[in-house]
Amino acid sequence: MNNRTITEYLTGPEGSEWMSRIYREEDIPAQKERYKQIFERFSQWSGSEKFLPVRSPGRINLIGEHTDYNHCPVFPMAVDRDIIGFFSPRNDRKVRIADFNPAFGERDFFLSRQIQPHPGGDWANYIKAAVQGLIEETVVPAEEAVGFNLMFHSQIPPAAGMSSSSALVVLTALVFLHVNNRRMDKKDLADLLARAERYTGTQGGGMDQAAILLGEAGKAVKIDFAPLKTASFPLPERFEILVAHSTVEAPKTREVMDKYNRRSIECRLAAALISRFLEEKGQPAINFLGDLSGSWYESGKGAKTKLQEVLKTDGYSKEELCRILKVNEKELNRKWCYRKDGTDFPEPEEGFLLYKRAFHVLTEWNRVEDSKNALLENRITDFGRLMNESHGSCRDNHEISCPELDKLITIGNENGAEGCRLTGAGFGGCSVHLVNKDKGETYRKALLEEYYNKYLNYPEGGKMLFSVKPSDGAAILEELINE
Ligand code: GLA
């Protein structure tokens, strides 16, 4: 394992810039203290002389929301808010994990071919998801696997759209691979972990795991799916990304999970209807909206005209869907309308809104492509406008915003944001604001005063508003230091 002391890690070999790549200079002393404290508690708790540090960042998404599960692109970045952990291998098949914050307690379980989940909502299910995924796909065969001790500490706000859960999944996967002497290409690992995280019940896409693993300091990463491809683009120095938490938590409880999964189901149903339409015209079938050709998304207008030919704008009942897709209800539920726990996904009161959801996804796809070009050509005003348009579509078409997030965006726009929008799954959580650094101070004050003080009457707004720095992706620290 390691041959460095904790102090050597924190200093790094001469010339090593690993901490400056990840954290802001002014935060480094506090970060060093944080690493030391976690290390000390880890040593006492594990009784282990051996250790390695590991880090997994949160992410914000600049643009491209609810597109990933359709295999359409996203444009996120890994950030300095992160989870760090210390771990050591064990000689047995036990996995022992503890949150540095004693309030969250400790969990353990034994490695096996089928690891039973804790009750829904337990944080340790993210640990199990990673381990189970690597075992199931025989990267680490169950019979040979050894366990580990892991203590971690998170600075990613939970249930806030910054991927605190996926960061924990990725962190665990890196640890489990390391103690079992396995290596994996980061893209393959991102793909595997996107599948693995469905263990917890969400029918999500692959953005979070890819952004967390493949992030690069100073850059935003455009990610395309199936096959996974990434391209990094520097963010101009004169702008900063501010995160403002709405304070509305959106934990992946059954209710929020249903809201999220409903969008995923509606998009897959939309793809199925479009596929039938294409086949009837003698064109190739599609599985995902992302399989459509450019003429479906390249201009917002194109998406509207094309979609209106195929989909009606109001809701579909299950009965109607069965008729169009030529399946019975059992088949419909088995293929599309299901939950992880085996129950059928019910028909929403207003029906499944396929047109609205597909319209959001196709126009958002177009916005991601346009925003990439805008960034490349340093057209930040255009980039910001696209962020604003994205928020509008998230609110009106995908319906994933909430009054608090909308209020934050209105205040942002009134106070000179280049662009601002909700980030992540939505239904609460954080907003991101692209702001010229010259305006940073007055902008912060405006949000504090108008949103946290006046609108929410929330005294601790200062803690909910912070700027983020694009950082490197997740790694066992040794790798970052040696880079
Ligand atoms: C969550 C999911 C992602 C993605 C976003 C919305 O973060 O985990 O896969 O769908 O929501 O863009």
CSV table of C-alpha atoms and ligand atoms in Angstrom, one decimal:
chain,number,residue,atom,x,y,z
A,1,MET,CA,0.0,0.0,0.0
A,2,ASN,CA,1.3,3.5,0.8
A,3,ASN,CA,4.8,4.4,1.7
A,4,ARG,CA,4.1,8.0,2.5
A,5,THR,CA,3.1,9.6,5.8
A,6,ILE,CA,0.0,11.7,5.9
A,7,THR,CA,2.1,14.9,5.9
A,8,GLU,CA,4.0,13.7,2.8
A,9,TYR,CA,0.7,13.2,1.1
A,10,LEU,CA,-0.5,16.7,1.9
A,11,THR,CA,2.8,18.3,0.8
A,12,GLY,CA,3.2,16.1,-2.2
A,13,PRO,CA,6.6,15.6,-3.7
A,14,GLU,CA,8.4,18.8,-4.6
A,15,GLY,CA,6.7,20.6,-7.4
A,16,SER,CA,3.5,18.7,-7.0
A,17,GLU,CA,0.5,20.9,-7.6
A,18,TRP,CA,-2.2,18.4,-6.8
A,19,MET,CA,-3.9,20.4,-4.1
A,20,SER,CA,-3.9,23.6,-6.2
A,21,ARG,CA,-5.4,21.8,-9.1
A,22,ILE,CA,-8.3,20.8,-6.9
A,23,TYR,CA,-8.8,23.5,-4.3
A,24,ARG,CA,-8.7,27.3,-4.2
A,25,GLU,CA,-5.5,28.6,-2.7
A,26,GLU,CA,-7.3,30.2,0.1
A,27,ASP,CA,-9.0,26.9,1.0
A,28,ILE,CA,-5.9,24.8,1.1
A,29,PRO,CA,-4.9,25.2,4.8
A,30,ALA,CA,-8.4,24.2,5.9
A,31,GLN,CA,-8.4,21.3,3.5
A,32,LYS,CA,-5.1,20.0,4.9
A,33,GLU,CA,-6.6,20.2,8.3
A,34,ARG,CA,-9.6,18.3,7.1
A,35,TYR,CA,-7.5,15.5,5.6
A,36,LYS,CA,-5.5,15.2,8.8
A,37,GLN,CA,-8.5,15.0,11.1
A,38,ILE,CA,-10.1,12.3,8.9
A,39,PHE,CA,-6.8,10.4,8.8
A,40,GLU,CA,-6.5,10.5,12.6
A,41,ARG,CA,-10.0,9.2,13.2
A,42,PHE,CA,-9.6,6.6,10.5
A,43,SER,CA,-6.4,5.3,12.2
A,44,GLN,CA,-8.1,5.0,15.5
A,45,TRP,CA,-11.3,3.4,14.1
A,46,SER,CA,-9.6,0.9,11.8
A,47,GLY,CA,-6.6,0.1,13.9
A,48,SER,CA,-4.8,-0.2,10.6
A,49,GLU,CA,-1.2,1.0,10.0
A,50,LYS,CA,-1.7,0.8,6.3
A,51,PHE,CA,-3.8,3.4,4.5
A,52,LEU,CA,-4.4,5.2,1.3
A,53,PRO,CA,-6.4,8.4,0.7
A,54,VAL,CA,-9.0,8.6,-2.0
A,55,ARG,CA,-11.0,11.5,-3.4
A,56,SER,CA,-14.2,11.7,-5.3
A,57,PRO,CA,-15.7,15.1,-6.4
A,58,GLY,CA,-19.3,16.4,-6.7
A,59,ARG,CA,-20.3,17.8,-10.0
A,60,ILE,CA,-22.5,20.6,-11.3
A,61,ASN,CA,-24.1,20.4,-14.7
A,62,LEU,CA,-23.8,23.6,-16.8
A,63,ILE,CA,-26.3,22.5,-19.3
A,64,GLY,CA,-27.9,19.3,-20.7
A,65,GLU,CA,-30.5,18.3,-18.0
A,66,HIS,CA,-32.4,15.0,-18.1
A,67,THR,CA,-30.8,14.2,-21.4
A,68,ASP,CA,-28.3,11.5,-20.4
A,69,TYR,CA,-30.8,8.7,-19.9
A,70,ASN,CA,-31.8,9.3,-23.5
A,71,HIS,CA,-28.2,9.0,-24.7
A,72,CYS,CA,-28.1,12.7,-25.5
A,73,PRO,CA,-25.1,14.8,-24.4
A,74,VAL,CA,-24.5,16.8,-21.2
A,75,PHE,CA,-22.0,19.5,-20.2
A,76,PRO,CA,-21.0,19.2,-16.5
A,77,MET,CA,-17.9,19.7,-14.5
A,78,ALA,CA,-16.3,18.0,-11.5
A,79,VAL,CA,-15.9,20.5,-8.6
A,80,ASP,CA,-13.8,21.1,-5.5
A,81,ARG,CA,-16.7,20.1,-3.2
A,82,ASP,CA,-15.8,16.5,-2.7
A,83,ILE,CA,-15.8,13.3,-0.6
A,84,ILE,CA,-12.4,12.2,0.7
A,85,GLY,CA,-11.8,8.9,2.4
A,86,PHE,CA,-9.0,6.8,3.9
A,87,PHE,CA,-9.0,3.1,3.4
A,88,SER,CA,-7.1,-0.1,4.1
A,89,PRO,CA,-7.5,-3.7,2.8
A,90,ARG,CA,-8.8,-6.5,5.0
A,91,ASN,CA,-7.8,-10.1,5.1
A,92,ASP,CA,-11.4,-11.2,5.2
A,93,ARG,CA,-14.6,-10.6,3.2
A,94,LYS,CA,-16.0,-7.9,5.3
A,95,VAL,CA,-16.7,-4.3,4.1
A,96,ARG,CA,-16.6,-1.9,7.0
A,97,ILE,CA,-17.5,1.7,6.4
A,98,ALA,CA,-18.0,4.8,8.5
A,99,ASP,CA,-19.0,8.4,7.9
A,100,PHE,CA,-16.6,10.8,9.6
A,101,ASN,CA,-19.7,12.4,10.9
A,102,PRO,CA,-20.8,10.0,13.8
A,103,ALA,CA,-24.4,11.1,13.3
A,104,PHE,CA,-24.5,8.9,10.1
A,105,GLY,CA,-22.9,6.0,11.9
A,106,GLU,CA,-21.1,2.9,10.7
A,107,ARG,CA,-22.2,0.0,8.5
A,108,ASP,CA,-20.7,-3.4,7.6
A,109,PHE,CA,-21.6,-6.3,5.4
A,110,PHE,CA,-20.0,-9.4,3.9
A,111,LEU,CA,-19.1,-9.8,0.2
A,112,SER,CA,-21.2,-12.2,-1.7
A,113,ARG,CA,-22.6,-12.8,-5.2
A,114,GLN,CA,-25.9,-11.1,-4.3
A,115,ILE,CA,-25.6,-8.4,-1.7
A,116,GLN,CA,-29.0,-7.6,-0.1
A,117,PRO,CA,-29.7,-3.8,0.1
A,118,HIS,CA,-30.5,-2.0,3.3
A,119,PRO,CA,-34.0,-0.4,3.5
A,120,GLY,CA,-34.5,2.3,0.8
A,121,GLY,CA,-32.8,5.6,1.5
A,122,ASP,CA,-29.9,4.2,3.5
A,123,TRP,CA,-26.6,5.8,2.5
A,124,ALA,CA,-24.8,2.5,2.6
A,125,ASN,CA,-26.8,1.3,-0.4
A,126,TYR,CA,-24.5,3.5,-2.5
A,127,ILE,CA,-21.5,1.5,-1.1
A,128,LYS,CA,-23.3,-1.7,-1.9
A,129,ALA,CA,-24.3,-0.6,-5.4
A,130,ALA,CA,-20.6,-0.1,-6.3
A,131,VAL,CA,-19.4,-3.4,-4.8
A,132,GLN,CA,-22.4,-5.3,-6.2
A,133,GLY,CA,-21.9,-3.8,-9.7
A,134,LEU,CA,-18.2,-4.8,-9.8
A,135,ILE,CA,-19.0,-8.3,-8.6
A,136,GLU,CA,-21.9,-8.8,-10.9
A,137,GLU,CA,-19.9,-7.8,-14.0
A,138,THR,CA,-17.1,-10.1,-12.7
A,139,VAL,CA,-14.5,-7.4,-12.6
A,140,VAL,CA,-13.9,-8.6,-9.1
A,141,PRO,CA,-15.2,-12.2,-8.9
A,142,ALA,CA,-17.2,-12.8,-5.7
A,143,GLU,CA,-15.2,-15.9,-4.7
A,144,GLU,CA,-11.9,-14.0,-4.8
A,145,ALA,CA,-12.9,-10.6,-3.4
A,146,VAL,CA,-11.4,-9.2,-0.2
A,147,GLY,CA,-13.1,-6.5,1.9
A,148,PHE,CA,-11.9,-3.1,3.2
A,149,ASN,CA,-12.2,-0.5,5.9
A,150,LEU,CA,-13.2,2.9,4.7
A,151,MET,CA,-13.9,6.1,6.5
A,152,PHE,CA,-15.1,9.1,4.4
A,153,HIS,CA,-16.1,12.7,4.8
A,154,SER,CA,-18.3,14.7,2.4
A,155,GLN,CA,-18.5,18.4,1.6
A,156,ILE,CA,-21.0,17.9,-1.1
A,157,PRO,CA,-24.4,19.1,0.0
A,158,PRO,CA,-26.7,16.0,0.2
A,159,ALA,CA,-29.9,15.7,-1.9
A,160,ALA,CA,-29.1,18.9,-3.7
A,161,GLY,CA,-28.4,18.0,-7.3
A,162,MET,CA,-24.6,17.9,-6.9
A,163,SER,CA,-24.3,14.1,-7.1
A,164,SER,CA,-23.2,13.3,-3.5
A,165,SER,CA,-24.5,9.8,-4.0
A,166,SER,CA,-22.7,9.0,-7.2
A,167,ALA,CA,-19.5,10.5,-5.7
A,168,LEU,CA,-19.8,7.9,-3.0
A,169,VAL,CA,-20.5,5.1,-5.5
A,170,VAL,CA,-17.3,6.1,-7.5
A,171,LEU,CA,-15.2,6.5,-4.3
A,172,THR,CA,-16.2,3.0,-3.2
A,173,ALA,CA,-15.5,1.5,-6.6
A,174,LEU,CA,-12.0,2.9,-6.7
A,175,VAL,CA,-11.3,1.5,-3.2
A,176,PHE,CA,-12.8,-1.9,-4.0
A,177,LEU,CA,-10.8,-2.2,-7.2
A,178,HIS,CA,-7.6,-1.1,-5.5
A,179,VAL,CA,-7.8,-3.6,-2.6
A,180,ASN,CA,-8.5,-6.3,-5.1
A,181,ASN,CA,-5.6,-5.3,-7.4
A,182,ARG,CA,-7.9,-4.6,-10.3
A,183,ARG,CA,-7.6,-1.8,-12.8
A,184,MET,CA,-10.2,-0.5,-15.1
A,185,ASP,CA,-10.4,2.1,-17.9
A,186,LYS,CA,-12.2,5.2,-16.5
A,187,LYS,CA,-14.8,5.3,-19.2
A,188,ASP,CA,-15.6,1.6,-18.8
A,189,LEU,CA,-15.8,2.1,-15.1
A,190,ALA,CA,-18.2,5.1,-15.5
A,191,ASP,CA,-20.4,3.0,-17.8
A,192,LEU,CA,-20.4,0.1,-15.3
A,193,LEU,CA,-21.2,2.4,-12.4
A,194,ALA,CA,-24.1,4.1,-14.2
A,195,ARG,CA,-25.6,0.6,-14.5
A,196,ALA,CA,-24.6,-0.3,-11.0
A,197,GLU,CA,-26.3,2.7,-9.4
A,198,ARG,CA,-29.7,1.5,-10.6
A,199,TYR,CA,-29.4,-1.0,-7.6
A,200,THR,CA,-30.7,1.9,-5.6
A,201,GLY,CA,-33.9,2.2,-7.7
A,202,THR,CA,-33.3,5.2,-10.0
A,203,GLN,CA,-33.5,4.8,-13.7
A,204,GLY,CA,-30.8,7.3,-14.2
A,205,GLY,CA,-28.3,8.0,-17.0
A,206,GLY,CA,-24.5,8.1,-17.0
A,207,MET,CA,-23.7,11.8,-16.5
A,208,ASP,CA,-22.8,11.8,-12.9
A,209,GLN,CA,-20.4,8.8,-12.8
A,210,ALA,CA,-18.7,10.1,-16.0
A,211,ALA,CA,-18.3,13.7,-14.8
A,212,ILE,CA,-17.0,12.5,-11.5
A,213,LEU,CA,-14.4,10.1,-13.0
A,214,LEU,CA,-13.4,12.1,-16.1
A,215,GLY,CA,-13.5,15.7,-14.8
A,216,GLU,CA,-10.5,17.9,-15.4
A,217,ALA,CA,-9.2,20.9,-13.4
A,218,GLY,CA,-10.2,24.2,-14.9
A,219,LYS,CA,-12.5,22.6,-17.5
A,220,ALA,CA,-16.1,21.7,-18.2
A,221,VAL,CA,-16.5,18.3,-19.8
A,222,LYS,CA,-18.9,17.6,-22.7
A,223,ILE,CA,-20.0,14.0,-22.5
A,224,ASP,CA,-21.6,12.0,-25.3
A,225,PHE,CA,-23.1,8.6,-24.6
A,226,ALA,CA,-23.3,5.2,-26.3
A,227,PRO,CA,-20.4,5.1,-26.8
A,228,LEU,CA,-19.1,7.3,-23.9
A,229,LYS,CA,-16.9,10.1,-25.3
A,230,THR,CA,-15.6,13.2,-23.4
A,231,ALA,CA,-14.1,16.4,-24.5
A,232,SER,CA,-12.9,19.1,-22.1
A,233,PHE,CA,-13.2,22.8,-22.6
A,234,PRO,CA,-11.5,25.5,-20.4
A,235,LEU,CA,-13.8,27.9,-18.7
A,236,PRO,CA,-12.7,31.5,-19.2
A,237,GLU,CA,-10.9,32.9,-16.2
A,238,ARG,CA,-12.9,36.0,-15.9
A,239,PHE,CA,-16.1,34.1,-15.0
A,240,GLU,CA,-17.0,32.2,-11.9
A,241,ILE,CA,-19.6,29.6,-11.2
A,242,LEU,CA,-21.8,30.3,-8.2
A,243,VAL,CA,-23.9,27.6,-6.7
A,244,ALA,CA,-27.0,28.7,-4.8
A,245,HIS,CA,-28.9,26.0,-2.9
A,246,SER,CA,-32.6,26.5,-2.9
A,247,THR,CA,-32.6,24.9,0.6
A,248,VAL,CA,-35.3,22.5,-0.7
A,249,GLU,CA,-33.9,19.0,-0.3
A,250,ALA,CA,-34.8,16.5,-2.9
A,251,PRO,CA,-33.8,13.2,-1.4
A,252,LYS,CA,-34.3,10.1,-3.6
A,253,THR,CA,-37.2,8.9,-1.5
A,254,ARG,CA,-40.0,7.0,-3.2
A,255,GLU,CA,-41.8,10.3,-4.1
A,256,VAL,CA,-38.8,12.0,-5.8
A,257,MET,CA,-37.7,8.8,-7.3
A,258,ASP,CA,-41.1,8.3,-8.9
A,259,LYS,CA,-41.0,11.9,-10.3
A,260,TYR,CA,-37.5,11.3,-11.8
A,261,ASN,CA,-38.3,7.8,-13.1
A,262,ARG,CA,-41.5,9.1,-14.6
A,263,ARG,CA,-39.5,11.4,-16.9
A,264,SER,CA,-37.2,8.5,-17.8
A,265,ILE,CA,-40.2,6.3,-18.6
A,266,GLU,CA,-42.0,9.1,-20.6
A,267,CYS,CA,-38.9,9.6,-22.7
A,268,ARG,CA,-38.5,5.9,-23.4
A,269,LEU,CA,-42.2,5.7,-24.4
A,270,ALA,CA,-41.8,8.7,-26.7
A,271,ALA,CA,-38.8,6.9,-28.3
A,272,ALA,CA,-40.9,3.8,-28.7
A,273,LEU,CA,-43.7,5.7,-30.4
A,274,ILE,CA,-41.3,7.6,-32.7
A,275,SER,CA,-39.7,4.3,-33.5
A,276,ARG,CA,-43.0,2.8,-34.7
A,277,PHE,CA,-43.6,5.8,-36.8
A,278,LEU,CA,-40.2,5.6,-38.4
A,279,GLU,CA,-40.5,1.9,-39.1
A,280,GLU,CA,-43.9,2.4,-40.7
A,281,LYS,CA,-42.1,4.8,-43.1
A,282,GLY,CA,-39.4,2.2,-43.8
A,283,GLN,CA,-36.8,3.9,-41.7
A,284,PRO,CA,-34.6,2.3,-39.1
A,285,ALA,CA,-36.0,1.8,-35.6
A,286,ILE,CA,-34.6,3.6,-32.5
A,287,ASN,CA,-34.3,2.7,-28.9
A,288,PHE,CA,-33.5,6.1,-27.4
A,289,LEU,CA,-34.3,9.7,-28.4
A,290,GLY,CA,-30.5,10.0,-28.7
A,291,ASP,CA,-30.6,7.6,-31.7
A,292,LEU,CA,-32.5,10.2,-33.8
A,293,SER,CA,-30.7,12.0,-36.5
A,294,GLY,CA,-29.8,15.7,-36.6
A,295,SER,CA,-32.9,16.8,-38.4
A,296,TRP,CA,-34.9,16.0,-35.2
A,297,TYR,CA,-33.0,18.3,-32.9
A,298,GLU,CA,-30.7,20.7,-34.9
A,299,SER,CA,-33.1,23.5,-34.7
A,300,GLY,CA,-35.7,24.0,-32.0
A,301,LYS,CA,-38.3,24.5,-34.7
A,302,GLY,CA,-37.4,21.2,-36.3
A,303,ALA,CA,-38.1,19.4,-33.1
A,304,LYS,CA,-41.5,20.9,-32.8
A,305,THR,CA,-42.6,20.2,-36.3
A,306,LYS,CA,-41.3,16.7,-36.3
A,307,LEU,CA,-42.6,15.7,-32.9
A,308,GLN,CA,-46.1,17.1,-33.7
A,309,GLU,CA,-46.3,14.7,-36.6
A,310,VAL,CA,-45.9,11.8,-34.2
A,311,LEU,CA,-47.0,12.7,-30.7
A,312,LYS,CA,-50.1,14.4,-29.4
A,313,THR,CA,-49.4,17.3,-27.0
A,314,ASP,CA,-51.7,16.1,-24.1
A,315,GLY,CA,-51.3,13.0,-22.0
A,316,TYR,CA,-51.4,9.3,-23.0
A,317,SER,CA,-53.3,6.7,-21.0
A,318,LYS,CA,-51.8,3.2,-20.6
A,319,GLU,CA,-54.7,2.0,-22.7
A,320,GLU,CA,-53.8,4.3,-25.6
A,321,LEU,CA,-50.2,3.4,-25.4
A,322,CYS,CA,-51.0,-0.3,-25.5
A,323,ARG,CA,-53.1,0.3,-28.7
A,324,ILE,CA,-50.4,2.2,-30.4
A,325,LEU,CA,-47.5,0.0,-29.4
A,326,LYS,CA,-49.5,-3.2,-30.0
A,327,VAL,CA,-48.9,-4.7,-26.6
A,328,ASN,CA,-51.1,-5.7,-23.7
A,329,GLU,CA,-50.9,-3.9,-20.4
A,330,LYS,CA,-48.7,-6.5,-18.8
A,331,GLU,CA,-46.2,-6.2,-21.6
A,332,LEU,CA,-46.3,-2.4,-21.4
A,333,ASN,CA,-45.6,-2.5,-17.7
A,334,ARG,CA,-42.8,-5.1,-18.1
A,335,LYS,CA,-41.0,-3.1,-20.8
A,336,TRP,CA,-41.6,0.5,-19.7
A,337,CYS,CA,-43.7,1.2,-16.7
A,338,TYR,CA,-41.9,-0.6,-13.9
A,339,ARG,CA,-40.2,0.2,-10.6
A,340,LYS,CA,-37.1,-1.5,-9.2
A,341,ASP,CA,-39.2,-3.1,-6.4
A,342,GLY,CA,-41.2,-5.0,-9.0
A,343,THR,CA,-44.4,-2.9,-8.8
A,344,ASP,CA,-45.9,-1.4,-11.9
A,345,PHE,CA,-45.4,2.3,-12.5
A,346,PRO,CA,-48.9,3.9,-12.3
A,347,GLU,CA,-50.5,6.0,-14.9
A,348,PRO,CA,-50.1,9.7,-13.9
A,349,GLU,CA,-53.4,11.7,-13.5
A,350,GLU,CA,-52.8,13.8,-16.6
A,351,GLY,CA,-51.4,10.8,-18.5
A,352,PHE,CA,-47.9,10.3,-19.7
A,353,LEU,CA,-46.7,13.6,-21.2
A,354,LEU,CA,-44.6,12.3,-24.1
A,355,TYR,CA,-44.6,15.3,-26.3
A,356,LYS,CA,-43.4,17.8,-23.6
A,357,ARG,CA,-40.7,15.5,-22.4
A,358,ALA,CA,-39.3,14.7,-25.9
A,359,PHE,CA,-39.5,18.3,-26.9
A,360,HIS,CA,-37.4,19.2,-23.8
A,361,VAL,CA,-34.8,16.5,-24.6
A,362,LEU,CA,-34.4,17.4,-28.3
A,363,THR,CA,-34.2,21.1,-27.8
A,364,GLU,CA,-31.8,20.6,-24.8
A,365,TRP,CA,-29.6,18.4,-27.0
A,366,ASN,CA,-29.5,21.3,-29.5
A,367,ARG,CA,-28.6,23.7,-26.7
A,368,VAL,CA,-25.8,21.5,-25.5
A,369,GLU,CA,-24.2,21.4,-29.0
A,370,ASP,CA,-24.7,25.2,-29.3
A,371,SER,CA,-23.3,25.9,-25.9
A,372,LYS,CA,-20.1,23.9,-26.7
A,373,ASN,CA,-19.5,26.0,-29.8
A,374,ALA,CA,-20.2,29.2,-27.8
A,375,LEU,CA,-17.6,28.2,-25.2
A,376,LEU,CA,-15.1,27.3,-27.9
A,377,GLU,CA,-15.6,30.6,-29.6
A,378,ASN,CA,-15.6,32.5,-26.3
A,379,ARG,CA,-19.2,33.7,-26.9
A,380,ILE,CA,-20.1,33.7,-23.2
A,381,THR,CA,-23.2,35.8,-23.6
A,382,ASP,CA,-24.6,33.1,-25.9
A,383,PHE,CA,-23.6,30.4,-23.5
A,384,GLY,CA,-25.5,32.2,-20.7
A,385,ARG,CA,-28.5,32.7,-22.9
A,386,LEU,CA,-28.6,29.0,-23.6
A,387,MET,CA,-28.4,28.3,-19.8
A,388,ASN,CA,-31.4,30.5,-19.3
A,389,GLU,CA,-33.3,28.8,-22.1
A,390,SER,CA,-32.5,25.5,-20.6
A,391,HIS,CA,-34.0,26.5,-17.3
A,392,GLY,CA,-37.1,27.6,-19.0
A,393,SER,CA,-37.5,24.3,-20.7
A,394,CYS,CA,-36.7,22.4,-17.5
A,395,ARG,CA,-39.5,24.4,-15.8
A,396,ASP,CA,-42.1,24.3,-18.5
A,397,ASN,CA,-41.6,21.1,-20.5
A,398,HIS,CA,-39.8,18.6,-18.3
A,399,GLU,CA,-41.4,20.2,-15.2
A,400,ILE,CA,-38.5,19.5,-12.8
A,401,SER,CA,-38.2,23.0,-11.2
A,402,CYS,CA,-39.9,24.3,-8.2
A,403,PRO,CA,-41.0,27.9,-7.1
A,404,GLU,CA,-37.8,28.3,-5.0
A,405,LEU,CA,-35.5,27.5,-7.9
A,406,ASP,CA,-37.5,29.7,-10.2
A,407,LYS,CA,-37.2,32.6,-7.8
A,408,LEU,CA,-33.4,32.1,-7.6
A,409,ILE,CA,-33.2,32.2,-11.4
A,410,THR,CA,-35.4,35.4,-11.6
A,411,ILE,CA,-33.2,37.1,-9.1
A,412,GLY,CA,-30.1,36.0,-10.9
A,413,ASN,CA,-31.3,37.3,-14.2
A,414,GLU,CA,-32.3,40.6,-12.6
A,415,ASN,CA,-28.8,41.0,-11.2
A,416,GLY,CA,-26.7,40.5,-14.3
A,417,ALA,CA,-26.0,36.7,-14.4
A,418,GLU,CA,-24.6,35.7,-17.8
A,419,GLY,CA,-26.8,32.7,-17.4
A,420,CYS,CA,-28.4,30.7,-14.6
A,421,ARG,CA,-30.4,27.5,-14.2
A,422,LEU,CA,-31.2,24.6,-11.9
A,423,THR,CA,-28.6,21.8,-11.9
A,424,GLY,CA,-29.0,18.1,-11.6
A,425,ALA,CA,-32.2,16.1,-11.2
A,426,GLY,CA,-34.2,19.1,-10.0
A,427,PHE,CA,-37.4,19.1,-7.8
A,428,GLY,CA,-35.3,21.2,-5.4
A,429,GLY,CA,-31.6,21.3,-4.8
A,430,CYS,CA,-29.1,23.7,-6.3
A,431,SER,CA,-29.0,26.3,-9.0
A,432,VAL,CA,-25.8,27.4,-10.9
A,433,HIS,CA,-25.0,30.9,-11.9
A,434,LEU,CA,-22.4,32.0,-14.5
A,435,VAL,CA,-21.2,35.4,-13.3
A,436,ASN,CA,-18.5,37.8,-14.4
A,437,LYS,CA,-16.0,37.9,-11.5
A,438,ASP,CA,-16.2,41.7,-11.5
A,439,LYS,CA,-19.9,41.4,-10.5
A,440,GLY,CA,-19.3,38.5,-8.1
A,441,GLU,CA,-19.6,40.5,-4.8
A,442,THR,CA,-22.7,42.5,-5.7
A,443,TYR,CA,-24.3,39.4,-7.2
A,444,ARG,CA,-23.8,37.4,-4.0
A,445,LYS,CA,-25.2,40.2,-1.9
A,446,ALA,CA,-28.3,40.4,-4.1
A,447,LEU,CA,-29.0,36.6,-3.8
A,448,LEU,CA,-28.4,36.7,0.0
A,449,GLU,CA,-30.6,39.7,0.5
A,450,GLU,CA,-33.4,39.0,-2.0
A,451,TYR,CA,-33.6,35.2,-1.8
A,452,TYR,CA,-32.3,34.0,1.5
A,453,ASN,CA,-33.3,37.0,3.6
A,454,LYS,CA,-36.4,38.4,2.0
A,455,TYR,CA,-38.0,35.4,0.2
A,456,LEU,CA,-37.1,32.6,2.5
A,457,ASN,CA,-36.4,34.4,5.8
A,458,TYR,CA,-33.5,32.0,6.1
A,459,PRO,CA,-30.7,33.3,8.3
A,460,GLU,CA,-27.9,31.0,7.2
A,461,GLY,CA,-28.0,31.9,3.5
A,462,GLY,CA,-24.2,32.4,3.5
A,463,LYS,CA,-23.7,28.7,3.8
A,464,MET,CA,-26.0,27.9,0.9
A,465,LEU,CA,-24.2,30.1,-1.6
A,466,PHE,CA,-20.7,29.2,-2.7
A,467,SER,CA,-18.5,29.3,-5.8
A,468,VAL,CA,-17.1,26.1,-7.2
A,469,LYS,CA,-13.9,25.5,-9.0
A,470,PRO,CA,-13.7,22.9,-11.8
A,471,SER,CA,-11.5,20.1,-10.5
A,472,ASP,CA,-9.9,16.8,-11.4
A,473,GLY,CA,-11.9,13.6,-11.4
A,474,ALA,CA,-12.0,11.0,-8.7
A,475,ALA,CA,-8.7,9.1,-7.9
A,476,ILE,CA,-6.7,7.3,-5.4
A,477,LEU,CA,-4.6,10.2,-4.2
A,478,GLU,CA,-1.4,8.4,-5.2
A,479,GLU,CA,-2.4,8.8,-8.9
A,480,LEU,CA,-3.1,12.5,-8.6
A,481,ILE,CA,0.2,13.2,-6.9
A,482,ASN,CA,2.2,11.2,-9.5
A,483,GLU,CA,0.5,12.9,-12.5
B,1,GLA,C1,-29.5,12.9,-11.8
B,1,GLA,C2,-29.1,11.6,-12.5
B,1,GLA,C3,-28.4,11.9,-13.8
B,1,GLA,C4,-29.1,12.9,-14.7
B,1,GLA,C5,-29.5,14.1,-13.9
B,1,GLA,C6,-30.4,15.1,-14.6
B,1,GLA,O1,-28.3,13.5,-11.4
B,1,GLA,O2,-28.3,10.8,-11.7
B,1,GLA,O3,-28.1,10.7,-14.5
B,1,GLA,O4,-30.2,12.3,-15.3
B,1,GLA,O5,-30.2,13.7,-12.7
B,1,GLA,O6,-29.7,15.6,-15.7
